[in-house]
mmCIF file of C-alpha atoms and ligand atoms in Angstrom:
data_model
loop_
_atom_site.group_PDB
_atom_site.id
_atom_site.type_symbol
_atom_site.label_atom_id
_atom_site.label_comp_id
_atom_site.label_asym_id
_atom_site.label_seq_id
_atom_site.Cartn_x
_atom_site.Cartn_y
_atom_site.Cartn_z
ATOM 1 C CA MET A 1 -2.759 2.813 -15.202
ATOM 2 C CA PRO A 2 -3.402 -0.037 -11.683
ATOM 3 C CA SER A 3 -2.864 1.591 -8.606
ATOM 4 C CA GLU A 4 -0.318 -0.718 -6.183
ATOM 5 C CA LEU A 5 -2.990 -2.806 -5.276
ATOM 6 C CA GLY A 6 -3.904 -3.739 -8.659
ATOM 7 C CA PHE A 7 -6.805 -2.247 -9.530
ATOM 8 C CA PRO A 8 -7.910 0.460 -12.565
ATOM 9 C CA ARG A 9 -6.518 3.791 -11.076
ATOM 10 C CA HIS A 10 -8.047 6.427 -13.565
ATOM 11 C CA PRO A 11 -6.892 9.871 -13.594
ATOM 12 C CA ILE A 12 -9.069 13.131 -13.577
ATOM 13 C CA MET A 13 -7.677 16.820 -13.034
ATOM 14 C CA ASN A 14 -4.762 16.747 -10.297
ATOM 15 C CA ALA A 15 -6.012 13.030 -8.610
ATOM 16 C CA ALA A 16 -7.124 9.942 -9.390
ATOM 17 C CA VAL A 17 -10.049 7.697 -9.359
ATOM 18 C CA ASP A 18 -9.474 3.476 -8.141
ATOM 19 C CA ASP A 19 -12.071 1.383 -9.895
ATOM 20 C CA VAL A 20 -13.256 -0.983 -6.706
ATOM 21 C CA THR A 21 -16.894 -2.254 -6.003
ATOM 22 C CA MET A 22 -17.680 -1.462 -2.364
ATOM 23 C CA ALA A 23 -17.141 -5.467 -1.805
ATOM 24 C CA GLU A 24 -13.319 -5.317 -2.999
ATOM 25 C CA ALA A 25 -13.060 -2.086 -0.531
ATOM 26 C CA LEU A 26 -14.410 -4.032 2.349
ATOM 27 C CA ASP A 27 -12.783 -7.182 1.396
ATOM 28 C CA LEU A 28 -9.668 -4.477 0.771
ATOM 29 C CA ILE A 29 -10.446 -3.035 4.370
ATOM 30 C CA ASP A 30 -10.334 -6.786 5.918
ATOM 31 C CA ARG A 31 -6.815 -7.498 4.905
ATOM 32 C CA PHE A 32 -5.279 -4.046 5.541
ATOM 33 C CA VAL A 33 -6.390 -4.306 8.949
ATOM 34 C CA ALA A 34 -4.426 -8.000 8.950
ATOM 35 C CA GLU A 35 -1.502 -6.587 7.354
ATOM 36 C CA ARG A 36 -1.231 -3.966 9.820
ATOM 37 C CA THR A 37 0.945 -1.518 7.663
ATOM 38 C CA PRO A 38 -0.965 1.771 7.995
ATOM 39 C CA ARG A 39 -3.174 2.809 5.235
ATOM 40 C CA VAL A 40 -4.975 5.563 4.047
ATOM 41 C CA ILE A 41 -8.729 5.606 2.065
ATOM 42 C CA VAL A 42 -9.750 8.651 0.676
ATOM 43 C CA THR A 43 -13.172 8.642 -0.783
ATOM 44 C CA VAL A 44 -13.206 12.047 -3.906
ATOM 45 C CA ASN A 45 -15.413 14.328 -4.904
ATOM 46 C CA VAL A 46 -16.020 17.377 -7.661
ATOM 47 C CA ASP A 47 -15.310 19.264 -4.661
ATOM 48 C CA HIS A 48 -12.126 17.475 -3.371
ATOM 49 C CA LEU A 49 -11.167 17.559 -6.834
ATOM 50 C CA MET A 50 -11.604 21.659 -6.681
ATOM 51 C CA LEU A 51 -10.064 22.162 -4.022
ATOM 52 C CA MET A 52 -6.716 20.502 -5.083
ATOM 53 C CA ARG A 53 -6.625 23.141 -8.134
ATOM 54 C CA ARG A 54 -5.264 25.843 -5.801
ATOM 55 C CA ASP A 55 -3.770 23.852 -2.762
ATOM 56 C CA LEU A 56 -0.507 21.867 -3.349
ATOM 57 C CA ALA A 57 -0.857 19.716 -0.087
ATOM 58 C CA PHE A 58 -4.078 18.016 -0.783
ATOM 59 C CA ARG A 59 -3.056 16.815 -3.730
ATOM 60 C CA GLU A 60 0.102 15.743 -2.877
ATOM 61 C CA ALA A 61 -2.087 14.029 0.709
ATOM 62 C CA TYR A 62 -4.520 12.387 -2.140
ATOM 63 C CA ALA A 63 -1.495 11.185 -4.577
ATOM 64 C CA ARG A 64 -0.205 8.963 -0.880
ATOM 65 C CA ALA A 65 -3.877 7.690 -0.323
ATOM 66 C CA ASP A 66 -3.584 3.769 -0.948
ATOM 67 C CA LEU A 67 -7.420 3.758 -1.989
ATOM 68 C CA ILE A 68 -8.986 6.245 -3.536
ATOM 69 C CA THR A 69 -12.959 5.882 -4.353
ATOM 70 C CA CYS A 70 -15.561 7.953 -5.985
ATOM 71 C CA ASP A 71 -17.800 9.725 -3.636
ATOM 72 C CA SER A 72 -20.204 11.039 -5.873
ATOM 73 C CA THR A 73 -22.575 10.029 -9.257
ATOM 74 C CA PRO A 74 -21.813 13.812 -11.263
ATOM 75 C CA LEU A 75 -17.965 12.702 -10.797
ATOM 76 C CA LYS A 76 -18.636 8.945 -12.098
ATOM 77 C CA TRP A 77 -21.013 9.887 -14.970
ATOM 78 C CA ALA A 78 -17.382 12.188 -15.996
ATOM 79 C CA LEU A 79 -14.968 8.992 -15.923
ATOM 80 C CA ALA A 80 -17.370 7.372 -18.086
ATOM 81 C CA PHE A 81 -17.763 10.352 -20.379
ATOM 82 C CA LEU A 82 -13.792 10.439 -20.806
ATOM 83 C CA GLY A 83 -13.472 6.957 -21.753
ATOM 84 C CA THR A 84 -12.300 5.311 -18.376
ATOM 85 C CA PRO A 85 -15.696 3.908 -16.023
ATOM 86 C CA ILE A 86 -15.624 2.874 -13.201
ATOM 87 C CA ARG A 87 -17.919 -0.074 -12.065
ATOM 88 C CA GLU A 88 -19.148 1.043 -9.309
ATOM 89 C CA ARG A 89 -19.559 4.773 -6.554
ATOM 90 C CA VAL A 90 -18.001 3.835 -3.224
ATOM 91 C CA PRO A 91 -19.058 7.250 -1.338
ATOM 92 C CA GLY A 92 -18.010 7.151 2.419
ATOM 93 C CA ALA A 93 -21.556 7.830 3.723
ATOM 94 C CA ASP A 94 -22.379 4.111 2.799
ATOM 95 C CA LEU A 95 -18.509 2.969 3.352
ATOM 96 C CA PHE A 96 -18.958 4.397 6.921
ATOM 97 C CA PRO A 97 -21.791 2.209 7.892
ATOM 98 C CA ALA A 98 -20.656 -0.550 5.065
ATOM 99 C CA VAL A 99 -17.949 -1.191 7.428
ATOM 100 C CA ALA A 100 -20.202 -1.041 10.709
ATOM 101 C CA GLU A 101 -21.504 -4.357 9.373
ATOM 102 C CA ARG A 102 -18.239 -6.040 8.435
ATOM 103 C CA ALA A 103 -16.276 -4.811 12.011
ATOM 104 C CA ALA A 104 -19.307 -6.395 14.232
ATOM 105 C CA ARG A 105 -19.315 -10.080 11.987
ATOM 106 C CA VAL A 106 -15.470 -10.101 11.998
ATOM 107 C CA GLY A 107 -14.457 -7.817 15.194
ATOM 108 C CA HIS A 108 -12.395 -4.988 13.717
ATOM 109 C CA ARG A 109 -11.935 -2.203 16.491
ATOM 110 C CA LEU A 110 -13.372 0.889 15.086
ATOM 111 C CA PHE A 111 -12.383 5.048 16.326
ATOM 112 C CA TYR A 112 -14.755 7.824 15.069
ATOM 113 C CA LEU A 113 -13.431 10.914 15.470
ATOM 114 C CA GLY A 114 -14.514 14.391 14.484
ATOM 115 C CA ALA A 115 -17.837 16.044 13.735
ATOM 116 C CA ALA A 116 -19.925 18.188 16.136
ATOM 117 C CA PRO A 117 -19.614 17.394 20.166
ATOM 118 C CA GLY A 118 -21.877 14.455 20.811
ATOM 119 C CA VAL A 119 -22.378 13.061 17.195
ATOM 120 C CA ALA A 120 -19.826 10.334 16.961
ATOM 121 C CA GLU A 121 -21.251 9.009 20.465
ATOM 122 C CA ARG A 122 -24.371 9.243 18.675
ATOM 123 C CA ALA A 123 -23.605 6.970 15.702
ATOM 124 C CA ALA A 124 -22.080 4.771 17.598
ATOM 125 C CA GLU A 125 -24.955 3.590 19.261
ATOM 126 C CA THR A 126 -27.244 3.728 16.600
ATOM 127 C CA LEU A 127 -24.621 1.291 14.533
ATOM 128 C CA ARG A 128 -24.295 -0.864 17.943
ATOM 129 C CA ARG A 129 -28.205 -0.762 18.223
ATOM 130 C CA ARG A 130 -28.284 -1.668 14.400
ATOM 131 C CA HIS A 131 -24.441 -4.121 15.045
ATOM 132 C CA PRO A 132 -24.859 -5.985 17.977
ATOM 133 C CA GLY A 133 -21.513 -6.420 19.049
ATOM 134 C CA LEU A 134 -19.598 -3.653 17.478
ATOM 135 C CA GLN A 135 -16.912 -2.444 18.337
ATOM 136 C CA VAL A 136 -16.404 1.086 19.193
ATOM 137 C CA VAL A 137 -13.277 1.673 21.451
ATOM 138 C CA GLY A 138 -14.016 5.158 20.541
ATOM 139 C CA THR A 139 -15.413 8.603 19.558
ATOM 140 C CA TYR A 140 -13.851 12.293 20.139
ATOM 141 C CA SER A 141 -14.584 15.506 18.932
ATOM 142 C CA PRO A 142 -11.437 17.787 19.164
ATOM 143 C CA PRO A 143 -11.933 21.646 19.151
ATOM 144 C CA VAL A 144 -11.850 23.421 15.848
ATOM 145 C CA MET A 145 -8.232 24.291 14.936
ATOM 146 C CA ALA A 146 -5.839 23.835 11.960
ATOM 147 C CA TRP A 147 -4.932 20.474 10.670
ATOM 148 C CA GLU A 148 -0.698 21.147 11.212
ATOM 149 C CA GLU A 149 -2.223 21.641 14.472
ATOM 150 C CA LEU A 150 -4.105 19.162 15.003
ATOM 151 C CA GLY A 151 -1.533 16.440 13.784
ATOM 152 C CA ARG A 152 0.377 17.640 16.706
ATOM 153 C CA ASP A 153 -2.827 17.775 19.299
ATOM 154 C CA GLU A 154 -1.411 15.177 22.229
ATOM 155 C CA GLU A 155 -4.491 15.052 23.700
ATOM 156 C CA THR A 156 -6.374 13.880 19.950
ATOM 157 C CA LEU A 157 -3.061 11.883 19.258
ATOM 158 C CA ARG A 158 -3.622 10.122 22.865
ATOM 159 C CA ARG A 159 -6.845 9.112 22.764
ATOM 160 C CA VAL A 160 -6.671 7.432 19.585
ATOM 161 C CA GLU A 161 -3.235 5.699 20.574
ATOM 162 C CA GLU A 162 -4.861 4.410 24.109
ATOM 163 C CA ALA A 163 -7.433 2.759 22.281
ATOM 164 C CA ARG A 164 -5.408 1.031 19.845
ATOM 165 C CA PRO A 165 -8.392 0.790 16.533
ATOM 166 C CA ASP A 166 -7.659 -1.324 13.724
ATOM 167 C CA ILE A 167 -10.102 0.874 11.526
ATOM 168 C CA LEU A 168 -10.301 5.108 12.504
ATOM 169 C CA PHE A 169 -13.245 7.199 11.125
ATOM 170 C CA ALA A 170 -11.979 11.179 10.198
ATOM 171 C CA ALA A 171 -14.673 13.140 9.994
ATOM 172 C CA PHE A 172 -13.748 17.112 9.618
ATOM 173 C CA GLY A 173 -14.523 17.820 6.045
ATOM 174 C CA ALA A 174 -12.197 17.932 3.217
ATOM 175 C CA PRO A 175 -9.932 18.773 2.997
ATOM 176 C CA LYS A 176 -8.864 18.859 6.413
ATOM 177 C CA GLN A 177 -9.860 15.321 7.260
ATOM 178 C CA GLU A 178 -6.967 13.674 4.047
ATOM 179 C CA LEU A 179 -4.508 16.079 5.274
ATOM 180 C CA TRP A 180 -4.557 14.989 9.314
ATOM 181 C CA LEU A 181 -5.087 11.499 8.228
ATOM 182 C CA ASP A 182 -1.485 11.589 6.008
ATOM 183 C CA ALA A 183 0.072 14.088 8.198
ATOM 184 C CA VAL A 184 -0.669 11.131 11.731
ATOM 185 C CA ARG A 185 -0.369 8.197 9.469
ATOM 186 C CA ASP A 186 3.303 7.192 10.622
ATOM 187 C CA ARG A 187 2.762 8.434 14.248
ATOM 188 C CA LEU A 188 -0.531 6.900 15.262
ATOM 189 C CA ARG A 189 -0.049 3.600 12.195
ATOM 190 C CA VAL A 190 -3.898 2.796 12.875
ATOM 191 C CA PRO A 191 -4.042 0.019 9.913
ATOM 192 C CA VAL A 192 -6.975 2.042 8.427
ATOM 193 C CA GLY A 193 -8.001 5.347 8.278
ATOM 194 C CA ILE A 194 -10.573 6.625 5.996
ATOM 195 C CA GLY A 195 -11.419 10.414 6.073
ATOM 196 C CA VAL A 196 -15.815 10.147 5.209
ATOM 197 C CA GLY A 197 -17.231 13.919 5.698
ATOM 198 C CA GLY A 198 -20.239 13.641 6.789
ATOM 199 C CA ALA A 199 -20.809 10.170 7.489
ATOM 200 C CA PHE A 200 -21.098 11.007 11.168
ATOM 201 C CA ASP A 201 -23.996 13.567 10.541
ATOM 202 C CA PHE A 202 -26.270 10.963 8.262
ATOM 203 C CA ALA A 203 -25.458 8.004 11.012
ATOM 204 C CA ALA A 204 -26.521 9.694 13.804
ATOM 205 C CA GLY A 205 -29.506 11.514 12.323
ATOM 206 C CA GLU A 206 -28.408 15.049 12.265
ATOM 207 C CA THR A 207 -28.438 15.467 8.594
ATOM 208 C CA LYS A 208 -30.834 13.602 6.268
ATOM 209 C CA ARG A 209 -29.451 11.952 3.634
ATOM 210 C CA ALA A 210 -30.562 12.324 -0.181
ATOM 211 C CA PRO A 211 -32.981 9.595 -1.244
ATOM 212 C CA ARG A 212 -31.760 6.985 -3.354
ATOM 213 C CA TRP A 213 -33.182 8.396 -6.620
ATOM 214 C CA MET A 214 -31.357 11.825 -6.172
ATOM 215 C CA GLN A 215 -28.187 10.316 -5.741
ATOM 216 C CA ARG A 216 -28.473 7.780 -8.838
ATOM 217 C CA ALA A 217 -29.677 10.946 -10.633
ATOM 218 C CA GLY A 218 -26.575 13.152 -9.735
ATOM 219 C CA LEU A 219 -28.944 15.372 -7.248
ATOM 220 C CA GLU A 220 -27.441 14.136 -4.538
ATOM 221 C CA TRP A 221 -25.697 17.981 -4.050
ATOM 222 C CA SER A 222 -28.820 19.611 -4.290
ATOM 223 C CA PHE A 223 -30.338 17.946 -1.351
ATOM 224 C CA ARG A 224 -27.459 18.458 0.292
ATOM 225 C CA LEU A 225 -27.953 22.103 -0.575
ATOM 226 C CA ALA A 226 -31.460 22.560 0.176
ATOM 227 C CA GLN A 227 -30.499 21.698 3.925
ATOM 228 C CA GLU A 228 -27.026 23.686 4.781
ATOM 229 C CA PRO A 229 -28.121 26.945 2.058
ATOM 230 C CA GLY A 230 -25.666 29.094 3.910
ATOM 231 C CA ARG A 231 -22.855 26.795 4.219
ATOM 232 C CA LEU A 232 -22.962 25.070 0.859
ATOM 233 C CA TRP A 233 -23.999 27.797 -1.280
ATOM 234 C CA ARG A 234 -20.758 28.624 -2.566
ATOM 235 C CA ARG A 235 -19.541 25.560 -2.690
ATOM 236 C CA TYR A 236 -21.854 23.652 -4.936
ATOM 237 C CA LEU A 237 -23.323 27.157 -7.417
ATOM 238 C CA CYS A 238 -20.196 29.100 -7.238
ATOM 239 C CA VAL A 239 -17.167 26.573 -7.036
ATOM 240 C CA ASP A 240 -18.268 23.219 -8.163
ATOM 241 C CA SER A 241 -20.264 23.788 -11.039
ATOM 242 C CA ARG A 242 -16.970 25.015 -13.184
ATOM 243 C CA PHE A 243 -15.768 21.394 -12.876
ATOM 244 C CA ILE A 244 -18.069 20.332 -16.227
ATOM 245 C CA TYR A 245 -15.894 23.159 -17.942
ATOM 246 C CA HIS A 246 -12.594 21.293 -16.560
ATOM 247 C CA VAL A 247 -14.013 18.214 -18.218
ATOM 248 C CA LEU A 248 -14.794 18.858 -21.195
ATOM 249 C CA ILE A 249 -10.778 20.538 -21.410
ATOM 250 C CA GLU A 250 -9.536 17.286 -20.481
ATOM 251 C CA LYS A 251 -12.001 15.495 -22.723
ATOM 252 C CA CYS A 252 -10.623 17.864 -25.534
ATOM 253 C CA ARG A 253 -6.917 17.504 -24.381
ATOM 254 C CA GLY A 254 -7.678 13.668 -24.185
ATOM 255 C CA ARG A 255 -9.219 12.978 -27.741
ATOM 256 C CA LYS A 256 -5.874 15.313 -29.190
ATOM 257 C CA ALA A 257 -3.139 13.060 -27.292
ATOM 258 C CA ALA A 258 -5.380 10.023 -28.608
ATOM 259 C CA ALA A 259 -5.538 11.609 -32.584
ATOM 260 C CA PRO A 260 -2.983 9.478 -35.067
ATOM 261 C CA SER A 261 -0.019 12.122 -35.836
ATOM 262 C CA PRO A 262 -0.551 12.829 -39.845
ATOM 263 C CA PRO A 263 2.441 11.012 -41.827
ATOM 264 C CA PRO A 264 5.455 12.384 -42.586
ATOM 265 C CA ALA A 265 5.445 15.314 -45.483
ATOM 266 C CA GLU A 266 7.017 13.832 -48.617
ATOM 267 C CA ARG A 267 10.220 15.111 -49.928
HETATM 268 N N1 UDP B 1 -16.218 19.560 11.213
HETATM 269 C C1 UDP B 1 -15.209 18.839 12.000
HETATM 270 N N2 UDP B 1 -14.127 19.973 12.530
HETATM 271 C C2 UDP B 1 -13.723 20.940 11.328
HETATM 272 C C3 UDP B 1 -14.492 20.865 10.548
HETATM 273 C C4 UDP B 1 -15.590 20.238 9.812
HETATM 274 O O1 UDP B 1 -15.546 18.009 12.599
HETATM 275 O O2 UDP B 1 -13.082 21.431 11.493
HETATM 276 C C5 UDP B 1 -16.847 18.212 10.934
HETATM 277 C C6 UDP B 1 -18.639 18.660 10.663
HETATM 278 O O3 UDP B 1 -19.028 18.848 11.780
HETATM 279 C C7 UDP B 1 -18.671 17.347 9.856
HETATM 280 C C8 UDP B 1 -18.010 16.957 8.642
HETATM 281 O O4 UDP B 1 -16.909 17.791 9.368
HETATM 282 O O5 UDP B 1 -19.603 16.328 10.904
HETATM 283 C C9 UDP B 1 -18.203 16.992 7.528
HETATM 284 O O6 UDP B 1 -18.299 18.106 7.018
HETATM 285 P P1 UDP B 1 -18.366 18.263 5.647
HETATM 286 O O7 UDP B 1 -20.001 18.154 5.223
HETATM 287 O O8 UDP B 1 -18.459 19.486 5.010
HETATM 288 O O9 UDP B 1 -17.802 17.271 4.784
HETATM 289 P P2 UDP B 1 -18.302 16.598 3.109
HETATM 290 O O10 UDP B 1 -18.663 17.136 2.620
HETATM 291 O O11 UDP B 1 -16.387 16.940 2.411
HETATM 292 O O12 UDP B 1 -18.725 15.168 3.595
#
């Protein structure tokens, strides 16, 4: 089924993925900025799908997102296995620098919100060096608090409002960034809000991105696990590994639904 934007939207588990390429996503962002209706973009991965199984609010925030891109290679494989392939993966960590490159050319104003203190500013400095003229009109690392509280935090909201960005990147990890973007969309009315997870850390050089061959081989998770085993072992080894089981179940259900019904019994 196509999304409201006209791209094929493929359901998987409790969510869906839009079949968009990076080039299409960047053009859409330009369009959203011109239209100035607040939009939310999320980048779905296996971890998000597993979180959504037990978090209804997260599921609902995802359902209200305007664009849902595919963040991970194993998810891209799963979609192909289920008979709904997508053309390209558009991970948050690639979208973040790609938007900077486009923004420097066309003049979009960016705000980087989240990550540890100083990281967003270092990411901005790196990208300004790479793309002279880039307008990062604000960075801020709010104190750690629950997303509901952060949605009411006047200091954070005021900083974003006063900077008047066209595009707001939120890097609080999932599900906090998606829930927060959904909650503040009507208050802030920023044309584009994007949840990007660890993208500021990658751009600032705080954490290293897996080499391209590992990303293509679906092994990015193992590279991240080796860098931050204490924080990530449970996520990848205990929770996300069960994704395979859920995809197999979905495949069997899909095949049953697609199977021709038996002819009516003769009387
Ligand atoms: N983070 C934050 N506030 C929080 C929790 C996390 O700013 O309350 C930041 C964290 O410092 C990191 C980013 O969120 O920069 C994303 O973390 P993670 O690697 O978990 O993201 P994902 O794996 O979802 O991309």
